[in-house]
Amino acid sequence: AQSVTQPDARVTVSEGASLQLRCKYSYSGTPYLFWYVQYPRQGLQLLLKYYSGDPVVQGVNGFEAEFIKSNSSFHLRKASVHWSDSAVYFCAVSMDSNYQLIWGSGTKLIIKP
Amino acid sequence: GGIITQTPKFLIGQEGQKLTLKCQQNFNHDTMYWYRQDSGKGLRLIYYSITENDLQKGDLSEGYDASREKKSSFSLTVTSAQKNEMAVFLCASSMTGYEQYFGPGTRLTVL
């Protein structure tokens, strides 16, 4: 079955440190890939997207992600986190159906001062 | 750019009551979605619509109805609210096959 896995429910990082949030999917083809962020009591905002081409995609606020097809992964990275990055991050993947996204369960990012 | 508006922002209902949530988008997107998000959880798809007057069930459609009478609007009805039900309902829209854009959500509380 097609699925998206975010193995870390919570990640704690010190302010200024680097960050990686993991996302793996189960699908034999080449999917469309997305990362969204949800700040407290808000809707989801698109951080970045991958459709084709350069496997490293840049997003807003210094975030980037790398599509590694051989590993079925699309991990999110940031070189130096800020306290305002505290939020829940969702990975989503479009596979066979062009209409639906398969969602990961989310990773809550906590920034330590 | 565009925007997705959801009304109401907060919805409080009684057990057994029929409740309607509304969503409007001005992106001119073809496809619209309704998701439910329980506290601290991920998103579950309730209904989606790929064009005006089209409705497709998601994994969580039982207990809900939807209506897409115009391209720009998509309504969701909770057919019989369940006591102690608390969730956020998120509306989204997209050009078919591309990224989804979300509204701010409607918070439902059932007393």
mmCIF file with all atom_site columns, C-alpha atoms in Angstrom:
data_model
loop_
_atom_site.group_PDB
_atom_site.id
_atom_site.type_symbol
_atom_site.label_atom_id
_atom_site.label_alt_id
_atom_site.label_comp_id
_atom_site.label_asym_id
_atom_site.label_entity_id
_atom_site.label_seq_id
_atom_site.pdbx_PDB_ins_code
_atom_site.Cartn_x
_atom_site.Cartn_y
_atom_site.Cartn_z
_atom_site.occupancy
_atom_site.B_iso_or_equiv
_atom_site.pdbx_formal_charge
_atom_site.auth_seq_id
_atom_site.auth_comp_id
_atom_site.auth_asym_id
_atom_site.auth_atom_id
_atom_site.pdbx_PDB_model_num
ATOM 1   C CA . ALA A 1 1   ? 0.000   0.000  0.000   1.00 0.00 ? 1   ALA A CA 1
ATOM 2   C CA . GLN A 1 2   ? 1.151   3.522  -0.705  1.00 0.00 ? 2   GLN A CA 1
ATOM 3   C CA . SER A 1 3   ? 2.213   5.344  2.423   1.00 0.00 ? 3   SER A CA 1
ATOM 4   C CA . VAL A 1 4   ? 4.237   8.243  3.773   1.00 0.00 ? 4   VAL A CA 1
ATOM 5   C CA . THR A 1 5   ? 6.258   7.843  6.952   1.00 0.00 ? 5   THR A CA 1
ATOM 6   C CA . GLN A 1 6   ? 7.589   10.559 9.181   1.00 0.00 ? 6   GLN A CA 1
ATOM 7   C CA . PRO A 1 7   ? 9.349   8.454  11.796  1.00 0.00 ? 7   PRO A CA 1
ATOM 8   C CA . ASP A 1 8   ? 9.915   11.229 14.329  1.00 0.00 ? 8   ASP A CA 1
ATOM 9   C CA . ALA A 1 9   ? 6.823   12.513 16.110  1.00 0.00 ? 9   ALA A CA 1
ATOM 10  C CA . ARG A 1 10  ? 8.877   15.177 17.928  1.00 0.00 ? 10  ARG A CA 1
ATOM 11  C CA . VAL A 1 11  ? 12.274  16.682 17.247  1.00 0.00 ? 11  VAL A CA 1
ATOM 12  C CA . THR A 1 12  ? 14.039  19.043 19.652  1.00 0.00 ? 12  THR A CA 1
ATOM 13  C CA . VAL A 1 13  ? 16.812  21.260 18.343  1.00 0.00 ? 13  VAL A CA 1
ATOM 14  C CA . SER A 1 14  ? 18.763  24.121 19.878  1.00 0.00 ? 14  SER A CA 1
ATOM 15  C CA . GLU A 1 15  ? 18.350  27.526 18.302  1.00 0.00 ? 15  GLU A CA 1
ATOM 16  C CA . GLY A 1 16  ? 21.052  28.061 15.695  1.00 0.00 ? 16  GLY A CA 1
ATOM 17  C CA . ALA A 1 17  ? 21.633  24.353 15.183  1.00 0.00 ? 17  ALA A CA 1
ATOM 18  C CA . SER A 1 18  ? 20.984  22.503 11.943  1.00 0.00 ? 18  SER A CA 1
ATOM 19  C CA . LEU A 1 19  ? 17.848  20.471 11.351  1.00 0.00 ? 19  LEU A CA 1
ATOM 20  C CA . GLN A 1 20  ? 16.764  17.435 9.413   1.00 0.00 ? 20  GLN A CA 1
ATOM 21  C CA . LEU A 1 21  ? 13.196  16.141 9.410   1.00 0.00 ? 21  LEU A CA 1
ATOM 22  C CA . ARG A 1 22  ? 12.764  12.763 7.788   1.00 0.00 ? 22  ARG A CA 1
ATOM 23  C CA . CYS A 1 23  ? 10.181  11.645 5.271   1.00 0.00 ? 23  CYS A CA 1
ATOM 24  C CA . LYS A 1 24  ? 10.015  8.345  3.414   1.00 0.00 ? 24  LYS A CA 1
ATOM 25  C CA . TYR A 1 25  ? 7.343   7.131  1.039   1.00 0.00 ? 25  TYR A CA 1
ATOM 26  C CA . SER A 1 26  ? 6.318   3.816  -0.397  1.00 0.00 ? 26  SER A CA 1
ATOM 27  C CA . TYR A 1 27  ? 5.731   4.063  -4.157  1.00 0.00 ? 27  TYR A CA 1
ATOM 28  C CA . SER A 1 28  ? 7.481   2.535  -7.158  1.00 0.00 ? 28  SER A CA 1
ATOM 29  C CA . GLY A 1 29  ? 7.058   5.503  -9.488  1.00 0.00 ? 29  GLY A CA 1
ATOM 30  C CA . THR A 1 30  ? 8.256   9.083  -9.268  1.00 0.00 ? 30  THR A CA 1
ATOM 31  C CA . PRO A 1 31  ? 5.925   11.073 -7.085  1.00 0.00 ? 31  PRO A CA 1
ATOM 32  C CA . TYR A 1 32  ? 5.280   14.741 -6.549  1.00 0.00 ? 32  TYR A CA 1
ATOM 33  C CA . LEU A 1 33  ? 6.596   15.692 -3.097  1.00 0.00 ? 33  LEU A CA 1
ATOM 34  C CA . PHE A 1 34  ? 5.655   18.447 -0.666  1.00 0.00 ? 34  PHE A CA 1
ATOM 35  C CA . TRP A 1 35  ? 6.520   19.796 2.746   1.00 0.00 ? 35  TRP A CA 1
ATOM 36  C CA . TYR A 1 36  ? 3.984   21.859 4.664   1.00 0.00 ? 36  TYR A CA 1
ATOM 37  C CA . VAL A 1 37  ? 4.268   23.705 7.971   1.00 0.00 ? 37  VAL A CA 1
ATOM 38  C CA . GLN A 1 38  ? 1.480   24.287 10.477  1.00 0.00 ? 38  GLN A CA 1
ATOM 39  C CA . TYR A 1 39  ? 1.913   26.971 13.127  1.00 0.00 ? 39  TYR A CA 1
ATOM 40  C CA . PRO A 1 40  ? -0.291  26.753 16.229  1.00 0.00 ? 40  PRO A CA 1
ATOM 41  C CA . ARG A 1 41  ? -3.980  27.303 15.518  1.00 0.00 ? 41  ARG A CA 1
ATOM 42  C CA . GLN A 1 42  ? -3.404  27.943 11.820  1.00 0.00 ? 42  GLN A CA 1
ATOM 43  C CA . GLY A 1 43  ? -3.918  26.132 8.543   1.00 0.00 ? 43  GLY A CA 1
ATOM 44  C CA . LEU A 1 44  ? -1.106  24.503 6.609   1.00 0.00 ? 44  LEU A CA 1
ATOM 45  C CA . GLN A 1 45  ? 1.362   26.539 4.552   1.00 0.00 ? 45  GLN A CA 1
ATOM 46  C CA . LEU A 1 46  ? 3.401   25.141 1.672   1.00 0.00 ? 46  LEU A CA 1
ATOM 47  C CA . LEU A 1 47  ? 7.124   25.199 2.420   1.00 0.00 ? 47  LEU A CA 1
ATOM 48  C CA . LEU A 1 48  ? 8.443   23.616 -0.747  1.00 0.00 ? 48  LEU A CA 1
ATOM 49  C CA . LYS A 1 49  ? 7.604   21.223 -3.547  1.00 0.00 ? 49  LYS A CA 1
ATOM 50  C CA . TYR A 1 50  ? 9.305   18.842 -5.940  1.00 0.00 ? 50  TYR A CA 1
ATOM 51  C CA . TYR A 1 51  ? 7.894   17.894 -9.332  1.00 0.00 ? 51  TYR A CA 1
ATOM 52  C CA . SER A 1 52  ? 10.981  17.110 -11.431 1.00 0.00 ? 52  SER A CA 1
ATOM 53  C CA . GLY A 1 53  ? 14.502  18.266 -12.200 1.00 0.00 ? 53  GLY A CA 1
ATOM 54  C CA . ASP A 1 54  ? 17.088  19.241 -9.608  1.00 0.00 ? 54  ASP A CA 1
ATOM 55  C CA . PRO A 1 55  ? 16.521  16.903 -6.648  1.00 0.00 ? 55  PRO A CA 1
ATOM 56  C CA . VAL A 1 56  ? 17.429  19.642 -4.178  1.00 0.00 ? 56  VAL A CA 1
ATOM 57  C CA . VAL A 1 57  ? 14.631  22.160 -3.877  1.00 0.00 ? 57  VAL A CA 1
ATOM 58  C CA . GLN A 1 58  ? 14.678  25.425 -2.007  1.00 0.00 ? 58  GLN A CA 1
ATOM 59  C CA . GLY A 1 59  ? 11.742  26.654 -0.018  1.00 0.00 ? 59  GLY A CA 1
ATOM 60  C CA . VAL A 1 60  ? 10.787  29.607 2.115   1.00 0.00 ? 60  VAL A CA 1
ATOM 61  C CA . ASN A 1 61  ? 12.675  30.755 5.226   1.00 0.00 ? 61  ASN A CA 1
ATOM 62  C CA . GLY A 1 62  ? 15.893  28.895 4.374   1.00 0.00 ? 62  GLY A CA 1
ATOM 63  C CA . PHE A 1 63  ? 14.374  25.420 4.185   1.00 0.00 ? 63  PHE A CA 1
ATOM 64  C CA . GLU A 1 64  ? 15.445  22.930 1.548   1.00 0.00 ? 64  GLU A CA 1
ATOM 65  C CA . ALA A 1 65  ? 14.718  19.296 0.790   1.00 0.00 ? 65  ALA A CA 1
ATOM 66  C CA . GLU A 1 66  ? 16.423  16.619 -1.241  1.00 0.00 ? 66  GLU A CA 1
ATOM 67  C CA . PHE A 1 67  ? 14.621  13.954 -3.256  1.00 0.00 ? 67  PHE A CA 1
ATOM 68  C CA . ILE A 1 68  ? 16.599  10.713 -3.175  1.00 0.00 ? 68  ILE A CA 1
ATOM 69  C CA . LYS A 1 69  ? 14.782  8.268  -5.453  1.00 0.00 ? 69  LYS A CA 1
ATOM 70  C CA . SER A 1 70  ? 16.944  5.280  -4.533  1.00 0.00 ? 70  SER A CA 1
ATOM 71  C CA . ASN A 1 71  ? 16.023  5.788  -0.895  1.00 0.00 ? 71  ASN A CA 1
ATOM 72  C CA . SER A 1 72  ? 12.392  6.871  -1.473  1.00 0.00 ? 72  SER A CA 1
ATOM 73  C CA . SER A 1 73  ? 13.078  9.840  0.741   1.00 0.00 ? 73  SER A CA 1
ATOM 74  C CA . PHE A 1 74  ? 12.447  13.569 0.799   1.00 0.00 ? 74  PHE A CA 1
ATOM 75  C CA . HIS A 1 75  ? 14.080  14.879 3.975   1.00 0.00 ? 75  HIS A CA 1
ATOM 76  C CA . LEU A 1 76  ? 13.685  18.515 5.008   1.00 0.00 ? 76  LEU A CA 1
ATOM 77  C CA . ARG A 1 77  ? 16.760  20.471 6.106   1.00 0.00 ? 77  ARG A CA 1
ATOM 78  C CA . LYS A 1 78  ? 17.665  23.833 7.502   1.00 0.00 ? 78  LYS A CA 1
ATOM 79  C CA . ALA A 1 79  ? 21.169  25.027 8.266   1.00 0.00 ? 79  ALA A CA 1
ATOM 80  C CA . SER A 1 80  ? 20.308  27.166 11.303  1.00 0.00 ? 80  SER A CA 1
ATOM 81  C CA . VAL A 1 81  ? 16.937  27.097 13.038  1.00 0.00 ? 81  VAL A CA 1
ATOM 82  C CA . HIS A 1 82  ? 15.222  30.041 14.675  1.00 0.00 ? 82  HIS A CA 1
ATOM 83  C CA . TRP A 1 83  ? 12.736  29.961 17.551  1.00 0.00 ? 83  TRP A CA 1
ATOM 84  C CA . SER A 1 84  ? 10.011  30.974 15.083  1.00 0.00 ? 84  SER A CA 1
ATOM 85  C CA . ASP A 1 85  ? 10.468  27.657 13.273  1.00 0.00 ? 85  ASP A CA 1
ATOM 86  C CA . SER A 1 86  ? 8.644   25.913 16.111  1.00 0.00 ? 86  SER A CA 1
ATOM 87  C CA . ALA A 1 87  ? 5.700   24.241 14.401  1.00 0.00 ? 87  ALA A CA 1
ATOM 88  C CA . VAL A 1 88  ? 4.425   20.943 13.058  1.00 0.00 ? 88  VAL A CA 1
ATOM 89  C CA . TYR A 1 89  ? 5.839   19.862 9.708   1.00 0.00 ? 89  TYR A CA 1
ATOM 90  C CA . PHE A 1 90  ? 3.988   17.558 7.348   1.00 0.00 ? 90  PHE A CA 1
ATOM 91  C CA . CYS A 1 91  ? 5.367   15.648 4.399   1.00 0.00 ? 91  CYS A CA 1
ATOM 92  C CA . ALA A 1 92  ? 2.882   14.839 1.612   1.00 0.00 ? 92  ALA A CA 1
ATOM 93  C CA . VAL A 1 93  ? 3.171   12.852 -1.585  1.00 0.00 ? 93  VAL A CA 1
ATOM 94  C CA . SER A 1 94  ? 1.074   12.661 -4.753  1.00 0.00 ? 94  SER A CA 1
ATOM 95  C CA . MET A 1 95  ? 1.261   9.189  -6.270  1.00 0.00 ? 95  MET A CA 1
ATOM 96  C CA . ASP A 1 96  ? -1.088  7.391  -8.657  1.00 0.00 ? 96  ASP A CA 1
ATOM 97  C CA . SER A 1 97  ? -3.980  9.751  -8.142  1.00 0.00 ? 97  SER A CA 1
ATOM 98  C CA . ASN A 1 98  ? -3.468  13.304 -9.272  1.00 0.00 ? 98  ASN A CA 1
ATOM 99  C CA . TYR A 1 99  ? -6.186  14.465 -6.923  1.00 0.00 ? 99  TYR A CA 1
ATOM 100 C CA . GLN A 1 100 ? -5.218  13.138 -3.516  1.00 0.00 ? 100 GLN A CA 1
ATOM 101 C CA . LEU A 1 101 ? -2.169  13.649 -1.394  1.00 0.00 ? 101 LEU A CA 1
ATOM 102 C CA . ILE A 1 102 ? -0.926  10.944 0.946   1.00 0.00 ? 102 ILE A CA 1
ATOM 103 C CA . TRP A 1 103 ? 0.028   12.641 4.210   1.00 0.00 ? 103 TRP A CA 1
ATOM 104 C CA . GLY A 1 104 ? 2.617   11.795 6.803   1.00 0.00 ? 104 GLY A CA 1
ATOM 105 C CA . SER A 1 105 ? 1.644   11.974 10.452  1.00 0.00 ? 105 SER A CA 1
ATOM 106 C CA . GLY A 1 106 ? 3.654   15.128 11.080  1.00 0.00 ? 106 GLY A CA 1
ATOM 107 C CA . THR A 1 107 ? 6.743   16.025 13.110  1.00 0.00 ? 107 THR A CA 1
ATOM 108 C CA . LYS A 1 108 ? 6.522   18.564 15.895  1.00 0.00 ? 108 LYS A CA 1
ATOM 109 C CA . LEU A 1 109 ? 9.644   20.732 15.939  1.00 0.00 ? 109 LEU A CA 1
ATOM 110 C CA . ILE A 1 110 ? 10.624  22.210 19.295  1.00 0.00 ? 110 ILE A CA 1
ATOM 111 C CA . ILE A 1 111 ? 13.358  24.829 19.431  1.00 0.00 ? 111 ILE A CA 1
ATOM 112 C CA . LYS A 1 112 ? 15.383  25.101 22.647  1.00 0.00 ? 112 LYS A CA 1
ATOM 113 C CA . PRO A 1 113 ? 16.696  28.544 23.521  1.00 0.00 ? 113 PRO A CA 1
ATOM 114 C CA . GLY B 2 1   ? -2.079  35.199 -5.214  1.00 0.00 ? 1   GLY B CA 1
ATOM 115 C CA . GLY B 2 2   ? -5.308  34.007 -3.789  1.00 0.00 ? 2   GLY B CA 1
ATOM 116 C CA . ILE B 2 3   ? -6.990  33.202 -0.549  1.00 0.00 ? 3   ILE B CA 1
ATOM 117 C CA . ILE B 2 4   ? -9.183  30.550 0.996   1.00 0.00 ? 4   ILE B CA 1
ATOM 118 C CA . THR B 2 5   ? -11.840 31.703 3.431   1.00 0.00 ? 5   THR B CA 1
ATOM 119 C CA . GLN B 2 6   ? -13.562 29.358 5.861   1.00 0.00 ? 6   GLN B CA 1
ATOM 120 C CA . THR B 2 7   ? -16.672 30.219 7.830   1.00 0.00 ? 7   THR B CA 1
ATOM 121 C CA . PRO B 2 8   ? -17.343 30.118 10.635  1.00 0.00 ? 8   PRO B CA 1
ATOM 122 C CA . LYS B 2 9   ? -14.012 30.241 12.428  1.00 0.00 ? 9   LYS B CA 1
ATOM 123 C CA . PHE B 2 10  ? -15.510 28.547 15.503  1.00 0.00 ? 10  PHE B CA 1
ATOM 124 C CA . LEU B 2 11  ? -18.582 26.326 15.514  1.00 0.00 ? 11  LEU B CA 1
ATOM 125 C CA . ILE B 2 12  ? -20.283 25.062 18.635  1.00 0.00 ? 12  ILE B CA 1
ATOM 126 C CA . GLY B 2 13  ? -23.122 22.607 18.264  1.00 0.00 ? 13  GLY B CA 1
ATOM 127 C CA . GLN B 2 14  ? -25.313 20.230 20.207  1.00 0.00 ? 14  GLN B CA 1
ATOM 128 C CA . GLU B 2 15  ? -25.284 16.460 19.940  1.00 0.00 ? 15  GLU B CA 1
ATOM 129 C CA . GLY B 2 16  ? -27.350 15.269 16.992  1.00 0.00 ? 16  GLY B CA 1
ATOM 130 C CA . GLN B 2 17  ? -27.377 18.674 15.340  1.00 0.00 ? 17  GLN B CA 1
ATOM 131 C CA . LYS B 2 18  ? -26.720 19.148 11.634  1.00 0.00 ? 18  LYS B CA 1
ATOM 132 C CA . LEU B 2 19  ? -23.896 21.639 11.136  1.00 0.00 ? 19  LEU B CA 1
ATOM 133 C CA . THR B 2 20  ? -22.609 23.258 7.950   1.00 0.00 ? 20  THR B CA 1
ATOM 134 C CA . LEU B 2 21  ? -19.144 24.584 7.252   1.00 0.00 ? 21  LEU B CA 1
ATOM 135 C CA . LYS B 2 22  ? -18.363 26.768 4.241   1.00 0.00 ? 22  LYS B CA 1
ATOM 136 C CA . CYS B 2 23  ? -15.250 27.336 2.170   1.00 0.00 ? 23  CYS B CA 1
ATOM 137 C CA . GLN B 2 24  ? -14.564 29.883 -0.581  1.00 0.00 ? 24  GLN B CA 1
ATOM 138 C CA . GLN B 2 25  ? -11.464 30.173 -2.793  1.00 0.00 ? 25  GLN B CA 1
ATOM 139 C CA . ASN B 2 26  ? -10.461 32.819 -5.318  1.00 0.00 ? 26  ASN B CA 1
ATOM 140 C CA . PHE B 2 27  ? -7.542  30.927 -6.855  1.00 0.00 ? 27  PHE B CA 1
ATOM 141 C CA . ASN B 2 28  ? -9.846  29.674 -9.635  1.00 0.00 ? 28  ASN B CA 1
ATOM 142 C CA . HIS B 2 29  ? -8.702  26.155 -8.735  1.00 0.00 ? 29  HIS B CA 1
ATOM 143 C CA . ASP B 2 30  ? -10.555 23.139 -10.106 1.00 0.00 ? 30  ASP B CA 1
ATOM 144 C CA . THR B 2 31  ? -10.192 20.835 -7.123  1.00 0.00 ? 31  THR B CA 1
ATOM 145 C CA . MET B 2 32  ? -11.271 21.443 -3.559  1.00 0.00 ? 32  MET B CA 1
ATOM 146 C CA . TYR B 2 33  ? -10.869 19.324 -0.436  1.00 0.00 ? 33  TYR B CA 1
ATOM 147 C CA . TRP B 2 34  ? -12.196 18.920 3.082   1.00 0.00 ? 34  TRP B CA 1
ATOM 148 C CA . TYR B 2 35  ? -9.931  17.434 5.758   1.00 0.00 ? 35  TYR B CA 1
ATOM 149 C CA . ARG B 2 36  ? -10.459 16.705 9.404   1.00 0.00 ? 36  ARG B CA 1
ATOM 150 C CA . GLN B 2 37  ? -7.613  17.190 11.865  1.00 0.00 ? 37  GLN B CA 1
ATOM 151 C CA . ASP B 2 38  ? -7.995  15.917 15.411  1.00 0.00 ? 38  ASP B CA 1
ATOM 152 C CA . SER B 2 39  ? -5.891  17.541 18.111  1.00 0.00 ? 39  SER B CA 1
ATOM 153 C CA . GLY B 2 40  ? -2.222  16.731 17.668  1.00 0.00 ? 40  GLY B CA 1
ATOM 154 C CA . LYS B 2 41  ? -2.912  14.467 14.715  1.00 0.00 ? 41  LYS B CA 1
ATOM 155 C CA . GLY B 2 42  ? -2.489  14.448 10.972  1.00 0.00 ? 42  GLY B CA 1
ATOM 156 C CA . LEU B 2 43  ? -4.968  15.142 8.184   1.00 0.00 ? 43  LEU B CA 1
ATOM 157 C CA . ARG B 2 44  ? -7.735  12.797 7.098   1.00 0.00 ? 44  ARG B CA 1
ATOM 158 C CA . LEU B 2 45  ? -9.577  13.375 3.840   1.00 0.00 ? 45  LEU B CA 1
ATOM 159 C CA . ILE B 2 46  ? -13.345 13.639 4.121   1.00 0.00 ? 46  ILE B CA 1
ATOM 160 C CA . TYR B 2 47  ? -14.463 14.692 0.643   1.00 0.00 ? 47  TYR B CA 1
ATOM 161 C CA . TYR B 2 48  ? -12.974 16.230 -2.448  1.00 0.00 ? 48  TYR B CA 1
ATOM 162 C CA . SER B 2 49  ? -14.386 17.668 -5.647  1.00 0.00 ? 49  SER B CA 1
ATOM 163 C CA . ILE B 2 50  ? -12.593 17.902 -8.978  1.00 0.00 ? 50  ILE B CA 1
ATOM 164 C CA . THR B 2 51  ? -15.071 20.274 -10.577 1.00 0.00 ? 51  THR B CA 1
ATOM 165 C CA . GLU B 2 52  ? -18.384 22.002 -9.970  1.00 0.00 ? 52  GLU B CA 1
ATOM 166 C CA . ASN B 2 53  ? -21.124 19.513 -8.916  1.00 0.00 ? 53  ASN B CA 1
ATOM 167 C CA . ASP B 2 54  ? -18.605 16.677 -8.545  1.00 0.00 ? 54  ASP B CA 1
ATOM 168 C CA . LEU B 2 55  ? -18.126 14.884 -5.222  1.00 0.00 ? 55  LEU B CA 1
ATOM 169 C CA . GLN B 2 56  ? -15.630 12.166 -4.308  1.00 0.00 ? 56  GLN B CA 1
ATOM 170 C CA . LYS B 2 57  ? -15.511 10.389 -0.954  1.00 0.00 ? 57  LYS B CA 1
ATOM 171 C CA . GLY B 2 58  ? -12.373 10.264 1.088   1.00 0.00 ? 58  GLY B CA 1
ATOM 172 C CA . ASP B 2 59  ? -11.513 7.792  3.802   1.00 0.00 ? 59  ASP B CA 1
ATOM 173 C CA . LEU B 2 60  ? -13.580 9.614  6.440   1.00 0.00 ? 60  LEU B CA 1
ATOM 174 C CA . SER B 2 61  ? -16.791 10.466 4.583   1.00 0.00 ? 61  SER B CA 1
ATOM 175 C CA . GLU B 2 62  ? -19.206 8.596  6.858   1.00 0.00 ? 62  GLU B CA 1
ATOM 176 C CA . GLY B 2 63  ? -21.207 11.080 8.890   1.00 0.00 ? 63  GLY B CA 1
ATOM 177 C CA . TYR B 2 64  ? -20.590 13.915 6.441   1.00 0.00 ? 64  TYR B CA 1
ATOM 178 C CA . ASP B 2 65  ? -22.149 15.334 3.295   1.00 0.00 ? 65  ASP B CA 1
ATOM 179 C CA . ALA B 2 66  ? -20.601 17.824 0.895   1.00 0.00 ? 66  ALA B CA 1
ATOM 180 C CA . SER B 2 67  ? -21.781 20.192 -1.809  1.00 0.00 ? 67  SER B CA 1
ATOM 181 C CA . ARG B 2 68  ? -19.967 21.954 -4.648  1.00 0.00 ? 68  ARG B CA 1
ATOM 182 C CA . GLU B 2 69  ? -22.503 24.158 -6.396  1.00 0.00 ? 69  GLU B CA 1
ATOM 183 C CA . LYS B 2 70  ? -19.971 26.674 -7.682  1.00 0.00 ? 70  LYS B CA 1
ATOM 184 C CA . LYS B 2 71  ? -16.341 26.361 -8.707  1.00 0.00 ? 71  LYS B CA 1
ATOM 185 C CA . SER B 2 72  ? -15.314 28.775 -5.973  1.00 0.00 ? 72  SER B CA 1
ATOM 186 C CA . SER B 2 73  ? -17.166 27.233 -3.044  1.00 0.00 ? 73  SER B CA 1
ATOM 187 C CA . PHE B 2 74  ? -17.312 23.898 -1.238  1.00 0.00 ? 74  PHE B CA 1
ATOM 188 C CA . SER B 2 75  ? -19.538 23.174 1.747   1.00 0.00 ? 75  SER B CA 1
ATOM 189 C CA . LEU B 2 76  ? -19.331 20.393 4.301   1.00 0.00 ? 76  LEU B CA 1
ATOM 190 C CA . THR B 2 77  ? -22.212 19.228 6.481   1.00 0.00 ? 77  THR B CA 1
ATOM 191 C CA . VAL B 2 78  ? -21.819 17.238 9.661   1.00 0.00 ? 78  VAL B CA 1
ATOM 192 C CA . THR B 2 79  ? -25.039 15.239 9.450   1.00 0.00 ? 79  THR B CA 1
ATOM 193 C CA . SER B 2 80  ? -25.339 14.427 13.179  1.00 0.00 ? 80  SER B CA 1
ATOM 194 C CA . ALA B 2 81  ? -22.763 15.940 15.483  1.00 0.00 ? 81  ALA B CA 1
ATOM 195 C CA . GLN B 2 82  ? -21.312 13.566 18.060  1.00 0.00 ? 82  GLN B CA 1
ATOM 196 C CA . LYS B 2 83  ? -21.028 14.593 21.711  1.00 0.00 ? 83  LYS B CA 1
ATOM 197 C CA . ASN B 2 84  ? -17.490 15.465 22.814  1.00 0.00 ? 84  ASN B CA 1
ATOM 198 C CA . GLU B 2 85  ? -16.410 15.745 19.199  1.00 0.00 ? 85  GLU B CA 1
ATOM 199 C CA . MET B 2 86  ? -13.653 18.271 18.797  1.00 0.00 ? 86  MET B CA 1
ATOM 200 C CA . ALA B 2 87  ? -11.697 18.757 15.620  1.00 0.00 ? 87  ALA B CA 1
ATOM 201 C CA . VAL B 2 88  ? -10.454 21.299 13.137  1.00 0.00 ? 88  VAL B CA 1
ATOM 202 C CA . PHE B 2 89  ? -11.848 21.106 9.622   1.00 0.00 ? 89  PHE B CA 1
ATOM 203 C CA . LEU B 2 90  ? -9.484  22.316 6.937   1.00 0.00 ? 90  LEU B CA 1
ATOM 204 C CA . CYS B 2 91  ? -10.485 23.275 3.422   1.00 0.00 ? 91  CYS B CA 1
ATOM 205 C CA . ALA B 2 92  ? -7.947  23.243 0.606   1.00 0.00 ? 92  ALA B CA 1
ATOM 206 C CA . SER B 2 93  ? -7.857  23.837 -3.127  1.00 0.00 ? 93  SER B CA 1
ATOM 207 C CA . SER B 2 94  ? -5.475  23.031 -5.963  1.00 0.00 ? 94  SER B CA 1
ATOM 208 C CA . MET B 2 95  ? -4.988  22.962 -9.676  1.00 0.00 ? 95  MET B CA 1
ATOM 209 C CA . THR B 2 96  ? -5.380  19.264 -10.415 1.00 0.00 ? 96  THR B CA 1
ATOM 210 C CA . GLY B 2 97  ? -2.268  17.332 -9.512  1.00 0.00 ? 97  GLY B CA 1
ATOM 211 C CA . TYR B 2 98  ? -0.424  20.225 -7.964  1.00 0.00 ? 98  TYR B CA 1
ATOM 212 C CA . GLU B 2 99  ? 0.124   21.654 -4.512  1.00 0.00 ? 99  GLU B CA 1
ATOM 213 C CA . GLN B 2 100 ? -2.823  22.301 -2.237  1.00 0.00 ? 100 GLN B CA 1
ATOM 214 C CA . TYR B 2 101 ? -3.484  25.623 -0.547  1.00 0.00 ? 101 TYR B CA 1
ATOM 215 C CA . PHE B 2 102 ? -5.237  25.670 2.782   1.00 0.00 ? 102 PHE B CA 1
ATOM 216 C CA . GLY B 2 103 ? -7.686  27.845 4.623   1.00 0.00 ? 103 GLY B CA 1
ATOM 217 C CA . PRO B 2 104 ? -7.300  28.754 8.325   1.00 0.00 ? 104 PRO B CA 1
ATOM 218 C CA . GLY B 2 105 ? -9.741  26.090 9.498   1.00 0.00 ? 105 GLY B CA 1
ATOM 219 C CA . THR B 2 106 ? -13.036 25.820 11.365  1.00 0.00 ? 106 THR B CA 1
ATOM 220 C CA . ARG B 2 107 ? -12.830 24.594 14.966  1.00 0.00 ? 107 ARG B CA 1
ATOM 221 C CA . LEU B 2 108 ? -15.772 22.403 15.924  1.00 0.00 ? 108 LEU B CA 1
ATOM 222 C CA . THR B 2 109 ? -16.895 21.729 19.473  1.00 0.00 ? 109 THR B CA 1
ATOM 223 C CA . VAL B 2 110 ? -19.918 19.554 20.216  1.00 0.00 ? 110 VAL B CA 1
ATOM 224 C CA . LEU B 2 111 ? -21.509 19.873 23.638  1.00 0.00 ? 111 LEU B CA 1
#
